[in-house]
Each structure stands twice: as C-alpha cells, then as structure tokens.
Coordinates of C-alpha atoms and ligand atoms in Angstrom, one line a residue:
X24 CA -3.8 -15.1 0.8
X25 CA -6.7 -13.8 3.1
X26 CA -7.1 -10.7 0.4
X27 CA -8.0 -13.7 -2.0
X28 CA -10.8 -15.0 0.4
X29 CA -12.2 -11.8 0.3
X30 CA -11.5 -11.0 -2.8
X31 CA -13.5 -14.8 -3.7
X32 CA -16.6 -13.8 -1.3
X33 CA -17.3 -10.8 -3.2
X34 CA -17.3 -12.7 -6.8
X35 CA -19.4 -15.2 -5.0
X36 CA -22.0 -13.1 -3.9
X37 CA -23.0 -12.3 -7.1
X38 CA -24.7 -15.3 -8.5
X39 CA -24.7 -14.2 -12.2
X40 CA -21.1 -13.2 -12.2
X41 CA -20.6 -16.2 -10.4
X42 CA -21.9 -18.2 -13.0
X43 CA -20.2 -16.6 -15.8
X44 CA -16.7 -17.0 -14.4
X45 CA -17.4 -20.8 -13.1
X46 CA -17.4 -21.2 -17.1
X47 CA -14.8 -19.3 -17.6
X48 CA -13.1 -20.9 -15.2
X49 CA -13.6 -24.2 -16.2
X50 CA -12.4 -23.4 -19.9
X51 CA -9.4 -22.1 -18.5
X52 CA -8.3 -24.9 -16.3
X53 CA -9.4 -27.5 -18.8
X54 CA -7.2 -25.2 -21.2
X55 CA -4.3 -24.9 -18.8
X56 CA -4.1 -28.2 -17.6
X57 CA -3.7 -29.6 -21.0
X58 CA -1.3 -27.5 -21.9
X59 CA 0.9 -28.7 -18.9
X60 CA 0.4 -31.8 -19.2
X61 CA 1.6 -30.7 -22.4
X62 CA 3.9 -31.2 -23.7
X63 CA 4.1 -28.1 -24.4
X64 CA 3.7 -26.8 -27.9
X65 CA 7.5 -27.2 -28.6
X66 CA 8.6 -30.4 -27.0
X67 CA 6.6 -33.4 -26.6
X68 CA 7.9 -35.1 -23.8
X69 CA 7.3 -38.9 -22.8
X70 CA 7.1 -37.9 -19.3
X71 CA 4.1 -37.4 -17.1
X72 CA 3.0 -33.9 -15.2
X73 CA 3.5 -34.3 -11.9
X74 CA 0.4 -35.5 -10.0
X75 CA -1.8 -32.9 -7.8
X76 CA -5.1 -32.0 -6.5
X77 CA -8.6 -31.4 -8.3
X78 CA -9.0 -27.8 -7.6
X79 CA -12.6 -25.2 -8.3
X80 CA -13.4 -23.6 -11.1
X81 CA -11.3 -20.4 -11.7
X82 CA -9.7 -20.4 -8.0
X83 CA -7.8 -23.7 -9.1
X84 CA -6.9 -25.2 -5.5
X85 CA -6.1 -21.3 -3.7
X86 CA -8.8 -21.6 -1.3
X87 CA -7.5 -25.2 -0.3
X88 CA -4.1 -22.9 0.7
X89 CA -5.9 -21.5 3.8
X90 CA -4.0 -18.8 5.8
X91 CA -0.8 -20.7 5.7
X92 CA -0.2 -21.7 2.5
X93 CA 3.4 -23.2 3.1
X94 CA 1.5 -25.9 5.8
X95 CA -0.6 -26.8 3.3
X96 CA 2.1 -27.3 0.6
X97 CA 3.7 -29.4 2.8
X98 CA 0.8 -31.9 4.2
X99 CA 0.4 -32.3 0.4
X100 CA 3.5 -33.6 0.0
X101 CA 2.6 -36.9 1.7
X102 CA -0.2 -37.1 -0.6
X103 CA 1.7 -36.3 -3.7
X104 CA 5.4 -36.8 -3.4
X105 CA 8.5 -34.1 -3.9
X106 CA 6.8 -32.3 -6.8
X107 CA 3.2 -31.8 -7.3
X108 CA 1.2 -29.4 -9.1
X109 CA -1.3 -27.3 -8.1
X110 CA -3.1 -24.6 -10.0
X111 CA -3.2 -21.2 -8.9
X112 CA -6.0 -19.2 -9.8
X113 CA -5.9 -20.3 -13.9
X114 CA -1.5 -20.6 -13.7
X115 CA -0.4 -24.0 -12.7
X116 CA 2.5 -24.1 -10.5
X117 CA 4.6 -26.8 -9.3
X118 CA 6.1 -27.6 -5.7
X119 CA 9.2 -28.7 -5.1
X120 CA 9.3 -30.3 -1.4
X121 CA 12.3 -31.8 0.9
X122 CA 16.3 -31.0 0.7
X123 CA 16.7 -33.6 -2.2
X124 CA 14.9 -32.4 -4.8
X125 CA 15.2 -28.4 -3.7
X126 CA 19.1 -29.1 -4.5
X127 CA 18.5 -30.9 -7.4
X128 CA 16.3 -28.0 -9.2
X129 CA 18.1 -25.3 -7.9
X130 CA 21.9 -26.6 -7.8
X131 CA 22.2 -29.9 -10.4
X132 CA 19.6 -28.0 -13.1
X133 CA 20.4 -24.5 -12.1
X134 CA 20.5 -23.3 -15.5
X135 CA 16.3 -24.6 -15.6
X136 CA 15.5 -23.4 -12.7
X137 CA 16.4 -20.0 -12.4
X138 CA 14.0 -17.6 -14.0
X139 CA 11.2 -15.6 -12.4
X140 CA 7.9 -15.5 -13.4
X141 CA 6.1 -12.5 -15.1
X142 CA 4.6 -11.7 -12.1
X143 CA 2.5 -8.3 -12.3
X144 CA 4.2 -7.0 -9.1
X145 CA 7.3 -8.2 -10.0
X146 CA 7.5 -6.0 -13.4
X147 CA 6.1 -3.1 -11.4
X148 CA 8.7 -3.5 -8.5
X149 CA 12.2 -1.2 -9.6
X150 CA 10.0 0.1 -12.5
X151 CA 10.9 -3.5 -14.0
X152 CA 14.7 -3.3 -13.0
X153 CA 14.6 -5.1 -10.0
X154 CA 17.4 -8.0 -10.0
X155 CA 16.0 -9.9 -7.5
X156 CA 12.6 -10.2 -9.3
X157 CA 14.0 -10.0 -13.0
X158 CA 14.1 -13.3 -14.8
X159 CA 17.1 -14.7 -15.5
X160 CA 19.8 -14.5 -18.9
X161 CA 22.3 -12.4 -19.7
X162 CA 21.2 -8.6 -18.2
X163 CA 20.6 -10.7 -14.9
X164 CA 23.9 -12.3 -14.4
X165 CA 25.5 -9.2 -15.1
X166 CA 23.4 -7.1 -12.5
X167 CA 23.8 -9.8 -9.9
X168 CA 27.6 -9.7 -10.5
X169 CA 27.6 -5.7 -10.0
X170 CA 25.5 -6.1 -6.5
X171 CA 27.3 -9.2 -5.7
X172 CA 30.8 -7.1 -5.8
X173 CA 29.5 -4.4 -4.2
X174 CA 28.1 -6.3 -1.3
X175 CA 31.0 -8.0 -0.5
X176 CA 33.0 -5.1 -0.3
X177 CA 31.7 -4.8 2.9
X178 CA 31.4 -8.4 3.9
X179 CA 33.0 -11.3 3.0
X180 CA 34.0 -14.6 4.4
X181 CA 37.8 -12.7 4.9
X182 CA 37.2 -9.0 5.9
X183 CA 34.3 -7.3 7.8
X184 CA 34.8 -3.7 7.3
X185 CA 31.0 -3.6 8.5
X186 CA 31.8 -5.1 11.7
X187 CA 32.4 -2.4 14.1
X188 CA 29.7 -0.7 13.0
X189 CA 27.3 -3.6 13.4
X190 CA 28.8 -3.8 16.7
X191 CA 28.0 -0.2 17.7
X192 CA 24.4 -0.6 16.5
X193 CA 23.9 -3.7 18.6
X194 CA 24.6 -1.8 21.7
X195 CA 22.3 0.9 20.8
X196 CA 19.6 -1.5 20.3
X197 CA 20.5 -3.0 23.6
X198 CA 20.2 0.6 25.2
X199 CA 16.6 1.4 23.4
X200 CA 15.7 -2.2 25.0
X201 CA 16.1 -1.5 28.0
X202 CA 14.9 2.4 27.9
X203 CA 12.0 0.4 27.3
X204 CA 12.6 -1.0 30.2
X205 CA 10.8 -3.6 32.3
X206 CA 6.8 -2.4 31.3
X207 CA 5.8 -4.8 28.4
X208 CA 6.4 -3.3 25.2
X209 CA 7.1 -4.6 21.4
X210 CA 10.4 -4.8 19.9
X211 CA 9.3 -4.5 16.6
X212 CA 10.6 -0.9 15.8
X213 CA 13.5 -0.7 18.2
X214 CA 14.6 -3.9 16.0
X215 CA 13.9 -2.4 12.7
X216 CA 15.4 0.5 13.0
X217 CA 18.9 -0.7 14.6
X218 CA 18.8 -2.9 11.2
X219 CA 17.6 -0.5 9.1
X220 CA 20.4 1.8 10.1
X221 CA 23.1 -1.0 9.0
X222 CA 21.5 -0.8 6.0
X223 CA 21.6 2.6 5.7
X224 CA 24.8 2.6 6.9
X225 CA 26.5 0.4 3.7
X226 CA 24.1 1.5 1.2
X227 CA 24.6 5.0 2.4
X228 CA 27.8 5.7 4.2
X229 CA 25.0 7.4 7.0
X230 CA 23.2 6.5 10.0
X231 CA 19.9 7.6 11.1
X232 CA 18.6 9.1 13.9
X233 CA 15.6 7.3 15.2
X234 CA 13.1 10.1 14.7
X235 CA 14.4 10.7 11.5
X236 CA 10.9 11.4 9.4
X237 CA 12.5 9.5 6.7
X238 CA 13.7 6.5 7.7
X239 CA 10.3 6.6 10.2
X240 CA 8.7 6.0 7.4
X241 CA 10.4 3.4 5.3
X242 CA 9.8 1.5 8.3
X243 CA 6.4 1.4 8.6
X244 CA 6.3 1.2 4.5
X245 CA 8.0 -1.9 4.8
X246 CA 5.4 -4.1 6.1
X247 CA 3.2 -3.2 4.2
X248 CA 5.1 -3.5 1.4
X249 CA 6.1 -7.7 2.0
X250 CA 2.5 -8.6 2.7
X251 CA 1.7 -7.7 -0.8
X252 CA 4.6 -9.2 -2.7
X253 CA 3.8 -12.1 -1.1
X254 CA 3.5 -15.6 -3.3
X255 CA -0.5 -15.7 -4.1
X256 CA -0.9 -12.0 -4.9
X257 CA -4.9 -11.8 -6.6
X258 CA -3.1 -9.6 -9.4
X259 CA -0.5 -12.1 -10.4
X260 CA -2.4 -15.0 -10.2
X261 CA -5.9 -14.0 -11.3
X262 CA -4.9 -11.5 -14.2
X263 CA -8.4 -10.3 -14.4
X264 CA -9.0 -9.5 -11.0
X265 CA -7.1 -6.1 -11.6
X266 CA -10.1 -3.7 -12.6
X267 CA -11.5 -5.1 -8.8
X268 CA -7.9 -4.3 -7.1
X269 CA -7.1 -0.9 -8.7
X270 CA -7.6 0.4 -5.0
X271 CA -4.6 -1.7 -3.1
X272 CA -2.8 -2.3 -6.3
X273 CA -2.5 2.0 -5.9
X274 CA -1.8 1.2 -2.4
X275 CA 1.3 -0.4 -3.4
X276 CA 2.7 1.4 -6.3
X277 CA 2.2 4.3 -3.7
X278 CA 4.6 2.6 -1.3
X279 CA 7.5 2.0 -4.0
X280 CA 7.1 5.4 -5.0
X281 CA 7.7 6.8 -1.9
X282 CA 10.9 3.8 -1.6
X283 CA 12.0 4.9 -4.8
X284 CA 12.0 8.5 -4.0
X285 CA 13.9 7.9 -0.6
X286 CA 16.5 6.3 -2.4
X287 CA 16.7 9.1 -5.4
X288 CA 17.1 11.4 -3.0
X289 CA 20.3 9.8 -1.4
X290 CA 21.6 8.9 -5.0
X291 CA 21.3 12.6 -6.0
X292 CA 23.5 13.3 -2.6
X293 CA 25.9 11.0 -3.8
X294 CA 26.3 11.9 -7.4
X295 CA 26.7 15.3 -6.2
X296 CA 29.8 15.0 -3.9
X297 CA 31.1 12.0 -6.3
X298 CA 34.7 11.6 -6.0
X299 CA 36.4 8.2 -7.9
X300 CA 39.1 8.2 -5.2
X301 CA 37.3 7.4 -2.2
X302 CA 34.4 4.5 -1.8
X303 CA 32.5 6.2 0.8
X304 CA 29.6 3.2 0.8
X305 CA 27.6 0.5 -2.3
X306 CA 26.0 3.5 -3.9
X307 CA 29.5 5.1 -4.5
X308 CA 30.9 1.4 -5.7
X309 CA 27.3 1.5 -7.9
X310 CA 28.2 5.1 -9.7
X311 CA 32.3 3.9 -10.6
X312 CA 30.6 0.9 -12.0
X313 CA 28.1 2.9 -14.3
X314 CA 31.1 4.8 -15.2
X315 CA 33.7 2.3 -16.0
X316 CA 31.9 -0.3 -17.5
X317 CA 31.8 0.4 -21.3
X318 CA 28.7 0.9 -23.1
X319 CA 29.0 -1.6 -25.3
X320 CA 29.1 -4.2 -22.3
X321 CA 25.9 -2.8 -21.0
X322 CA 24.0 -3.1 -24.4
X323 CA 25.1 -6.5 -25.2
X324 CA 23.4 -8.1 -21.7
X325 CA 20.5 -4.8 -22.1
X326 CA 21.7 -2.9 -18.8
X327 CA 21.1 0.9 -18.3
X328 CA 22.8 2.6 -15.6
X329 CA 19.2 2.9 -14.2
X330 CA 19.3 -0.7 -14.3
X331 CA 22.6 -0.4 -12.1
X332 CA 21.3 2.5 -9.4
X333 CA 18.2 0.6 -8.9
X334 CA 20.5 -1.8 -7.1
X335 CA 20.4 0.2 -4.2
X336 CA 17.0 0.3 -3.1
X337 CA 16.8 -3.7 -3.9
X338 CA 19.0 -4.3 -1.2
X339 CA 17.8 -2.1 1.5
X340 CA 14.5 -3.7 1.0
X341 CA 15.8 -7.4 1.1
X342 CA 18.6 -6.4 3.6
X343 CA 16.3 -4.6 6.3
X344 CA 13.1 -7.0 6.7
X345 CA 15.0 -10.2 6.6
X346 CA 17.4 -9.3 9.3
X347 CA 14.6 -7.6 11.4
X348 CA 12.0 -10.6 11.0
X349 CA 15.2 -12.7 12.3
X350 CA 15.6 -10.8 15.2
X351 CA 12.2 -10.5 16.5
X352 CA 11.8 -14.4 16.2
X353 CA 14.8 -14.5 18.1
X354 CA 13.5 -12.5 20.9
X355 CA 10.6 -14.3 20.7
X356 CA 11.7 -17.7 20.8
X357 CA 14.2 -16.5 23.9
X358 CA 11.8 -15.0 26.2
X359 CA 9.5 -18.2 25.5
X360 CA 12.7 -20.8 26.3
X361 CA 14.0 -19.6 29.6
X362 CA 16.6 -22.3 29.6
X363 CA 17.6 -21.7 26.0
X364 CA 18.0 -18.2 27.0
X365 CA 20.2 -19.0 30.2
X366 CA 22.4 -21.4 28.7
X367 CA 23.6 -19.3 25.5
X368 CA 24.1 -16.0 28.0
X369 CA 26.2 -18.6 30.4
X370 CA 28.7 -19.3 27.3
X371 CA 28.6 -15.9 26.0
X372 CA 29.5 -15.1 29.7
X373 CA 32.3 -17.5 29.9
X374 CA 33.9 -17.2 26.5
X375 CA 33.4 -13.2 25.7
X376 CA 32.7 -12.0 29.5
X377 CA 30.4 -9.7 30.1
X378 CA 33.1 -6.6 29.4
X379 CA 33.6 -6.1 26.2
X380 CA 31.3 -6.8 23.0
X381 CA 31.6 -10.2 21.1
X382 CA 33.3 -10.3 17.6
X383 CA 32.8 -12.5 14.8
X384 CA 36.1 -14.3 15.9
X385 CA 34.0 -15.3 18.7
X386 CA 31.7 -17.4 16.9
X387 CA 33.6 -20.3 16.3
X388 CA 34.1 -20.9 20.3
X389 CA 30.2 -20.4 20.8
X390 CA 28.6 -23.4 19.7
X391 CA 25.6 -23.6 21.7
X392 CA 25.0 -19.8 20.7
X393 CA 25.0 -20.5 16.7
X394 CA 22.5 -23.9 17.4
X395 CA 20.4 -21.2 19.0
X396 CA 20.8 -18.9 15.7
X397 CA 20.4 -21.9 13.0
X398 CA 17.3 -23.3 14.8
X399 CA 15.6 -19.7 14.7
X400 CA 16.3 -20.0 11.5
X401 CA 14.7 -23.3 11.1
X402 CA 12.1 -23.4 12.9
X403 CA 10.9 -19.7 12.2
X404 CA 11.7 -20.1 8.1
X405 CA 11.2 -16.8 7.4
X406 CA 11.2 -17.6 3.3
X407 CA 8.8 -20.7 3.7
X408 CA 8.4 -20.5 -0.1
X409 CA 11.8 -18.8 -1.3
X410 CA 11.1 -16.4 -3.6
X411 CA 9.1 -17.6 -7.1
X412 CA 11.7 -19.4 -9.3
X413 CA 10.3 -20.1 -13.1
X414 CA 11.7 -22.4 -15.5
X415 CA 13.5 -21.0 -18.4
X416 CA 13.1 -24.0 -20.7
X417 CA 11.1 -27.6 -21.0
X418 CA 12.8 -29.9 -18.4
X419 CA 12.4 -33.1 -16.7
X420 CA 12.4 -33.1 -12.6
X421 CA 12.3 -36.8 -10.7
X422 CA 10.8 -38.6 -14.1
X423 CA 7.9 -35.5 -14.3
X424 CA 7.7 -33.0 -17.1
X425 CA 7.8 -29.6 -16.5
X426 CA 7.7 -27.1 -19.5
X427 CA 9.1 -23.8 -19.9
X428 CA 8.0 -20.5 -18.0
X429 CA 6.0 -22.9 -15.3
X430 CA 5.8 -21.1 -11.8
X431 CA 8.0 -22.8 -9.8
X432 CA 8.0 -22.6 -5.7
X433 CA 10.2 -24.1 -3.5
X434 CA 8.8 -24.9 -0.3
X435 CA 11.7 -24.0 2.2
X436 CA 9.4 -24.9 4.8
X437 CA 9.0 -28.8 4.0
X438 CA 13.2 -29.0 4.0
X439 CA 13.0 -27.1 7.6
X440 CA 10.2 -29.6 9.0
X441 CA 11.5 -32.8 7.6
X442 CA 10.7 -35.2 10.0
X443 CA 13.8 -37.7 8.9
X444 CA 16.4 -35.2 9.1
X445 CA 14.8 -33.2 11.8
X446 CA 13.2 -35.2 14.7
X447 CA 10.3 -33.9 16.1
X448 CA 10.6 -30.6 13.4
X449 CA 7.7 -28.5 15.4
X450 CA 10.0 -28.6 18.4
X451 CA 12.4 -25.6 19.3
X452 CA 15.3 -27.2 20.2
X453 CA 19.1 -25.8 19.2
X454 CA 21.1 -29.1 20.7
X455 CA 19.8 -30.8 17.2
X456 CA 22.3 -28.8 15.8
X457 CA 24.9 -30.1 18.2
X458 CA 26.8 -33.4 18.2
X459 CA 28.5 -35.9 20.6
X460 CA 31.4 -33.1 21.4
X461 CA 29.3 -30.0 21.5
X462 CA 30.5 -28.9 18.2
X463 CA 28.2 -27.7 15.5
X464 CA 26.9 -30.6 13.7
X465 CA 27.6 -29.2 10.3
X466 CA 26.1 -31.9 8.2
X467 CA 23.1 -31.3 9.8
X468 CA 23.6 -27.1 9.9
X469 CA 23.9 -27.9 6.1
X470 CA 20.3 -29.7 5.3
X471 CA 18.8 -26.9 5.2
X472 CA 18.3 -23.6 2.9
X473 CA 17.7 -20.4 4.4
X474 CA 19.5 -18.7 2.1
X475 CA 18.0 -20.7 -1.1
X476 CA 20.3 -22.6 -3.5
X477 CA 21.9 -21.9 -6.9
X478 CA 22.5 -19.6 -9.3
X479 CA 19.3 -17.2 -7.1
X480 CA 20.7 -17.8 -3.0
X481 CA 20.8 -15.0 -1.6
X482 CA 23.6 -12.5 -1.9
X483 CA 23.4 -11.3 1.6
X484 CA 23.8 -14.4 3.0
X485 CA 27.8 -13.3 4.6
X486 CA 26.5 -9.9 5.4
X487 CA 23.1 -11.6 6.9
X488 CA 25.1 -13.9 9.1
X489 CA 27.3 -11.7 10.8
X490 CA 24.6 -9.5 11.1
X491 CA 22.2 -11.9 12.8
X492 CA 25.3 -13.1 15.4
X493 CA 26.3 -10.0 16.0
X494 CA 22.8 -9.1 17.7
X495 CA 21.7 -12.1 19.0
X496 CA 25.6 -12.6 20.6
X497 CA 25.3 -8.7 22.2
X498 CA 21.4 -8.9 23.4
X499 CA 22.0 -12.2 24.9
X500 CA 25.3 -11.0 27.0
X501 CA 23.0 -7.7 27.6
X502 CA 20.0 -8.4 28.2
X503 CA 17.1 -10.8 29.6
X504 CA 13.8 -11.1 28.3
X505 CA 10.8 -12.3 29.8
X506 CA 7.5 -12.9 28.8
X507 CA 5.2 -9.9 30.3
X508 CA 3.1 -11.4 33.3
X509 CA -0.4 -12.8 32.5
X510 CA 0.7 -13.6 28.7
X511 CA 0.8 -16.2 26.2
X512 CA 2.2 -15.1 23.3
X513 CA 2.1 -17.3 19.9
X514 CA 4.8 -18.7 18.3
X515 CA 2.2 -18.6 15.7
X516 CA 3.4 -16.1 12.3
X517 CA 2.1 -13.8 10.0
X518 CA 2.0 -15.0 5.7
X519 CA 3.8 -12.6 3.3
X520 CA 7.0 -12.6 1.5
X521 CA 8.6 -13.0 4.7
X522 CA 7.0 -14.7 8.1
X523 CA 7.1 -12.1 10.9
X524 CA 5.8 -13.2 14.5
X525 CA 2.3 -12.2 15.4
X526 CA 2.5 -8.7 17.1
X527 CA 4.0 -9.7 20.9
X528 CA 5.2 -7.6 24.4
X529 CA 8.5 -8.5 25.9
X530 CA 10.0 -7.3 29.3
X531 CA 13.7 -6.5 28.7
X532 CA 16.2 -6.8 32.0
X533 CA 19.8 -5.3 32.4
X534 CA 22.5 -8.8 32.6
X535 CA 25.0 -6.1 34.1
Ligands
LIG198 C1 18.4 -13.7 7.6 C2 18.6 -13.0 6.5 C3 18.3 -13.5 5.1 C4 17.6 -14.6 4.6 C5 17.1 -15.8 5.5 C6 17.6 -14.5 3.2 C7 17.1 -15.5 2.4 C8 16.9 -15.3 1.0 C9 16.2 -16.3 0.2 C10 15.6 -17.6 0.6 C11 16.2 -15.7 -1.1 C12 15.6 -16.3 -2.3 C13 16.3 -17.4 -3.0 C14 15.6 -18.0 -4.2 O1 14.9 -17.3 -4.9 O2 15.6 -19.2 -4.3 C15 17.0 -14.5 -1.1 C16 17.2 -13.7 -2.2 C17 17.8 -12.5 -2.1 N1 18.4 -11.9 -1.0 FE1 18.4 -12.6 0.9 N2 18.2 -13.3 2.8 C18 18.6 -12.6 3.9 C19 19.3 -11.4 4.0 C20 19.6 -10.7 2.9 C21 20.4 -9.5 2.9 C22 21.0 -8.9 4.2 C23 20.5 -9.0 1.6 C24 21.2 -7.8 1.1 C25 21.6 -6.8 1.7 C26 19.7 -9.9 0.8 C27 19.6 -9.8 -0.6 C28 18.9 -10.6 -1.4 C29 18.7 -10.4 -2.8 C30 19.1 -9.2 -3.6 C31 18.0 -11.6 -3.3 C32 17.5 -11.9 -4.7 C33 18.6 -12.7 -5.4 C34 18.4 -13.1 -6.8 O3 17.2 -13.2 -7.2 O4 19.3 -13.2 -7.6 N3 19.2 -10.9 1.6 N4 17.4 -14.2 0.2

C-alpha cells in the first residue's frame, strides 16, 4: 500500500495528467460499478450489490486503506455489514468479514468461492504455474492433489517422519540464540534460517549451513519478495500503472528468477541421481509422479510436468515465511509478557523437564503452552486478508449479488478481532483459549481461520503446526527472553502478504 501513496503523489503532481485520468477515472468507475451492480451481462439477478463506500476518481476507495489496510476493512464492517464492496483502483472487490460468513463463502459455497483473480503478479509468479496463485478447475485440483500427497508424506495427523529433524533444528536455533547471547540483537535471520532449513530439509532431503551463499540469499529475497505480492499491488489493481512501475516490477521478476534458478538447480541434482526405489525428500515424490501419471491424465486437466516441478519452489516459499513470521511474533509477544513467558516454561518444565526435548506427544498435556501458540496466532494474524479468492461464477452471498470473476478478500483479521467471540480482541491473553478445567477450549480454538477455509486452506496447515510447537515448546524450555534495557518495542506490524513484526532486539538467557 504505501508504494500506492507514492505512486498517487506522483500522478497528482502533474495537474494535466491529473485531470485527464480524473476523467478517466470517473468513466471507469461509473463503468465498473454498473456492471456490478450488474447483473452481470449473463445473469440478471433480483439481488442487490452489497453496500460500500463512495471512493475518488480512479483510486476507487485505496487511499481510504491507509497503511493497514485490514484495520480499515474491518472498522468498515460496522458501517457496512459482513460483505461490502469497495473498489480498488477501477476493480471492485468485495469483503467478506466475521467467522459466519468467511465459512459460509469458503466452506457452504466452496465451489463459488474458490478461484483466484488474474492478478498480474499472480500469472507472473511460477511462470503462470503456481498452484497456490492459479485459479481454480480441473488442472488446479489435480496439482493440489499432487502437493497435497507429497506433503503429507512427511506430516500427517498419524506419522511425523519430519519430527526429529524439526527437533534437531530447534536446538540449533536455541544454540545461535544464545551465541547471540545477552547483547540485544534481532532474531529475524537466526529464525529464518532454522526454518528455512526444515524446508530445505523436506523439499530437498538437505540441510544448510548457515553461511551457505545460497540459502543466504533466499533469505533475504524473501522479504522482499511478500511485500510485493501483497493484496493492493499498483500493477494488479491499476492495470495502467505498469509503464510507471517497469523499475520494481523488474525488481521482482528479478527476485523469482533468482527463486526459480535456486530451485532448478536442486531439481537438476535430483533428476540426476533419480532412483524410483527410494523417496529421498517431495522433489523425489514430485519426479515418480511426472513419471507415473499417464499423459493422457495430464492433458485432460492441462498439467505439464513443469506444472508438477514447480511445486517445489511454491512450497518453500509459503512453507519458510509463514513459519518464520510465526516465530518472531512469538518471541515478540514472549519477551513483552513476562508472566506469559514464565507460566508456559513452568509447565514445559513440569511435564517434559528440562532434560530431554519435547515431542509432539507432549502437546496434548501442555495446554497453557498451545493457548500461548493459538493466541500468537490470533492476535498476530499473519494472513489478515487470506490470500485473494475470486468467484468462479454469478452467486448470491447473505441476500447480495456477487457476479462471476469479482475479487474476493476475506478479512481474517475481522474473525481474529471479533469482539463477541473474542472479548477484549486487542488484548494478548492465551487463558481465552482455556476453559473452566484448563483444557483447551476447542470451540473457541475453532472460531478462527489461520489456516483459511475450503477447498484453498492451506495445505501446510499439519506440517505448520508441528512445526510452530516444536519451536515455541524447545525455546521456551531453553531459553528466556527479555526486552533489551531502555526499549519499547511495538507490537505494531509490517503490511504485505504476510504481517511480520516491526524490526525489534531481544536479549536471549540460558533456562539451564
Ligand atoms: C503458520 C503457518 C501457516 C499459516 C498461518 C498459513 C496460512 C495460510 C492461509 C491463510 C492460506 C490461504 C487460504 C486462502 O486462500 O483462503 C494458505 C495457503 C497456502 N499455504 Fe499456508 N500457512 C502456513 C504454513 C504453510 C506451510 C508450512 C506450507 C507448505 C509447506 C503452506 C503452503 C500453502 C500453500 C501451497 C497455499 C496455497 C493453497 C491453495 O491456493 O490451494 N503453508 N496458507
């Protein structure tokens, strides 16, 4: 979003241009409008559009997103109800707000809400192969079926085969931590690349050493990388702001050409010392899929094998930020909450001991440690807008009209802050996940999404969780963190695909 203020303050300075595109503006959203309210060409419906805000001239209602669009979103919600519309740039969008209607979209009308828009960076992501950005139909459910399979060969809700090795990592996080030592310092790469090296590790069948040039630099790529596939991109939403952006739309291609070329270069390794007999790792389970499923399969639903291998380098992208951004909130929100901090170590201390590492059977006898790990989640909401859903035909959503290929967002962050299921939402506080006994309230654990709903939630979400307890469990037992003297830091976060914490120091202490 704050490229589009700047990209808005240099079309305003010009006041010819300014002029010109007010009108062209104008047309368009007069234009636009009418067609969604549309009954769109094919279907007339006798439903309204849903309700929304008068936005400007060609901007539509962006620069009344601010720097947080998702806080925005949801103060309109009051105004407007579960599902507004808004228009972004000349595309209108609609917002679907609170757990209800979220479900109801994305579970009871999966089918409708499924698809992904044509976003520019989407179609330029995995050279247009991506799954994760690819609209749904038939290629789609059979290339989420492939990664899905592959996945869970290494995690599942009945065997971990990832688990000791997540285990291992942990501990070697915990030992960079405190290299670091007691002199404030950020977390951030430590934390990426102990994920990034799980990753690596499925994808792969190889960890990384930390000065690895390589894997230094997919790293620092990454960042980079979600700020600009963020929800709000200029180039997906203002189509003829391209010729202005060639510079950071390079920028970007840049980045997934370096991505891409990390991950050909592994692929190559692989296809090179191939055998069908043993599964070293997903990119192994990848190739025996190209080669046993028949031709014929993969041209009825339009998959090529590239289609297939790009696989790979979708889910160390979406596998490495997600967990990272998780764990640096949870450092964050543990060095800020001394007694949060205290009281999960005390029942990681009493129920694992402070000997050997904890295990995922452990989780089930650590209560107060998963409230600490679901309100993290919560309160951080790392995908405050999901990713972009689109609809794939004309449908009808709480008595409004919404036509086919409409922009679709779901605003994660309004189920998270619900007042009514959440009481006082802005507080941190992981007893809300707790009931009378001390057991996990799961009713409550389940009003939320963090994972999304429907035919799109995510496919790492078993991989993700035991990832997430895993380190949390093993820092906490290890290690105490304190907020460096003479600092505040924000619990305040940075917009892009993901939220990541503002940059922050942390002082790490041995537990034993
Ligand atoms: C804390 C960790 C994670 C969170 C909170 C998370 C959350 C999400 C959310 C909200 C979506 C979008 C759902 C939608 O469009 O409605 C998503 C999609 C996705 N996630 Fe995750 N995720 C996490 C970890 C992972 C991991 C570890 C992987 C893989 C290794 C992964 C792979 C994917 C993929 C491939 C998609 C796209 C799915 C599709 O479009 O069909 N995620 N995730």
């Amino acid at each position: 979003m704050s490229r589009l203020v700047e990209l808005s303050a240099t079309i305003l300075a010009s006041p010819l241009s300014f002029l010109l595109l007010l009108v062209l503006g104008y047309l368009l959203i007069v234009f636009k409008r009418k067609d969604s309210k549309g009954n769109s060409s094919s279907s007339p419906s006798p439903y309204p559009s849903p309700p929304g805000p008068w936005g400007v001239p060609l901007l539509g209602n962006l620069l009344q997103l601010t720097q947080k669009p998702h806080r925005k979103l949801t103060e309109y919600q009051k105004q407007y109800g579960d599902v507004y519309q808004i228009m972004m740039g000349s595309r209108p969008a609609v917002i679907l707000n609170g757990f209800n209607t979220a479900w109801k979209a994305c579970v009871k009308q999966a089918d409708e809400f499924a698809g992904r828009p044509d976003f520019y960076t989407f179609k330029v992501i995995g050279n247009g192969k991506s799954m994760g950005f690819g609209d749904y139909g038939k290629r789609w459910k059979m290339h989420r079926r492939i990664a899905q399979n592959a996945l869970s060969t290494f995690a599942n809700k009945r065997v971990n085969p990832i688990e000791d090795i997540i285990a291992n990592e942990a501990n070697v996080l915990v030992t960079h931590l405190l290299k670091e030592g007691k002199k404030p310092f950020n977390p951030h790469n430590e934390i990426y690349l102990s994920v990034g090296n799980i990753i690596c590790a499925i994808c792969f069948g190889k960890r990384y050493q930390r000065d690895d040039p390589d894997f230094l630099k997919l790293v620092e790529l990454n960042d980079t990388f979600m700020a600009y596939a963020a929800a709000g991109n200029p180039v997906d939403i203002l189509p003829w702001t391209r010729p202005l952006l060639t510079r950071s739309l390079n920028k970007f291609v840049g980045i997934l050409e370096i991505m891409n070329k990390f991950c050909a270069k592994k692929q190559q390794e692989h296809l090179d010392t191939y055998t069908p007999d043993v599964m070293r790792d997903v990119t192994d389970i990848l190739i025996r899929t190209v080669q046993e499923t028949p031709e014929e399969e993969k041209e009825e639903a339009g998959l090529t094998d590239e289609h297939i291998l790009t696989t790979v380098q979708e889910l160390i992208g979406a596998g490495f930020d997600t967990i990272s951004s998780t764990l640096q909130w949870s450092v964050l929100y543990l060095m800020t909450h001394k007694l949060v901090q205290e009281r999960a170590h005390r029942e990681i201390e009493r129920v694992v001991g402070l000997e050997r590492d904890p295990l995922m059977e452990d989780l089930a006898k650590l209560p107060y440690t998963e409230a600490v790990i679901l309100e993290v989640m919560r309160h951080s909401c790392i995908f405050p807008l999901a990713l972009p859903h689109s609809t794939t035909r004309d449908t009808t959503l709480n008595g409004f009209f919404i036509p086919k290929d409409t922009l679709v967002l779901i605003n994660l962050w309004s189920v998270n802050r619900d007042g009514e299921v959440f009481a006082d939402p802005e507080r941190f506080y992981p007893d809300r996940f707790l009931d009378d006994s001390g057991s996990i309230n799961r009713e409550m654990a389940e009003k939320f999404l963090p994972f999304g709903a429907g035919r799109r939630r995510c496919p790492g979400e078993q991989l993700a969780k035991m990832e997430v307890f895993l380190f949390i469990a093993t820092i906490i037992q290890k290690c105490r963190f304190e907020v460096p003297e003479g600092q505040q830091p924000s619990l305040d976060s940075k917009y892009g695909l993901t939220l990541k914490p503002v940059d922050f120091e942390t002082c790490v202490f041995a537990r034993v």
